[in-house]
Amino acid sequence: QVQLVESGGGLVQPGGSLRLSCAASGRIFRINDMGWYRQAPGKQRELVARITSSGSTNYADSVKGRLTISRDNAKNTVYLQMNSLKPEDTAVYYCNADLEVVPFRAHTFWGQGTQVTVSL
């Protein structure tokens, strides 16, 4: 049984910062790419950032320079450091991982989501 558990969401004022964490647990052979997605009310889920097992990253244009994805492979954890937050960053943020429970059979797993609200 694999679980992704997110933490770190909350309410923050514009210009503020938050750090999201997502820890993967359970029977895991190997974790490949990990990422963060978000879904605002009335909108489709969209990619925020992804990171490979070797540390290569890619970001949505809207968050470049403000949000930073990182991971700790020893802890099976991915982070999202969110700086200079804007009201349009308000959304439910979901962790995502492509991982292998058995070798060479990768599946995609999702966390339950954590709410981030940017407001005065």
PDB file of N, CA and C in Angstrom, residues 9 13 20 47 52-53 63 87 89 110:
ATOM      1  N   GLY A   9       0.100  23.338   3.912  1.00  0.00           N
ATOM      2  CA  GLY A   9      -0.795  24.338   3.355  1.00  0.00           C
ATOM      3  C   GLY A   9      -1.335  25.262   4.428  1.00  0.00           C
ATOM      4  N   GLN A  13      -0.756  35.817   3.528  1.00  0.00           N
ATOM      5  CA  GLN A  13      -1.014  37.093   2.872  1.00  0.00           C
ATOM      6  C   GLN A  13      -0.225  37.183   1.560  1.00  0.00           C
ATOM      7  N   LEU A  20       5.432  23.473   1.230  1.00  0.00           N
ATOM      8  CA  LEU A  20       4.665  22.229   1.205  1.00  0.00           C
ATOM      9  C   LEU A  20       5.621  21.037   1.216  1.00  0.00           C
ATOM     10  N   LEU A  47      -0.200  21.564 -13.956  1.00  0.00           N
ATOM     11  CA  LEU A  47       1.142  21.316 -13.459  1.00  0.00           C
ATOM     12  C   LEU A  47       1.713  22.585 -12.840  1.00  0.00           C
ATOM     13  N   THR A  52      12.876  15.265 -11.493  1.00  0.00           N
ATOM     14  CA  THR A  52      13.275  13.886 -11.748  1.00  0.00           C
ATOM     15  C   THR A  52      14.063  13.334 -10.555  1.00  0.00           C
ATOM     16  N   SER A  53      14.360  12.049 -10.601  1.00  0.00           N
ATOM     17  CA  SER A  53      15.114  11.424  -9.516  1.00  0.00           C
ATOM     18  C   SER A  53      16.533  11.985  -9.427  1.00  0.00           C
ATOM     19  N   VAL A  63       4.855  30.327 -12.326  1.00  0.00           N
ATOM     20  CA  VAL A  63       5.473  30.208 -11.002  1.00  0.00           C
ATOM     21  C   VAL A  63       6.995  30.331 -11.054  1.00  0.00           C
ATOM     22  N   PRO A  87      -2.548  36.132  -4.944  1.00  0.00           N
ATOM     23  CA  PRO A  87      -3.910  35.571  -4.794  1.00  0.00           C
ATOM     24  C   PRO A  87      -4.219  34.502  -5.842  1.00  0.00           C
ATOM     25  N   ASP A  89      -2.419  32.216  -6.814  1.00  0.00           N
ATOM     26  CA  ASP A  89      -1.837  30.936  -6.420  1.00  0.00           C
ATOM     27  C   ASP A  89      -2.793  30.132  -5.540  1.00  0.00           C
ATOM     28  N   TRP A 110      -1.218   9.783  -6.282  1.00  0.00           N
ATOM     29  CA  TRP A 110      -1.575  11.153  -5.918  1.00  0.00           C
ATOM     30  C   TRP A 110      -1.789  11.262  -4.418  1.00  0.00           C
TER      31      TRP A 110
END
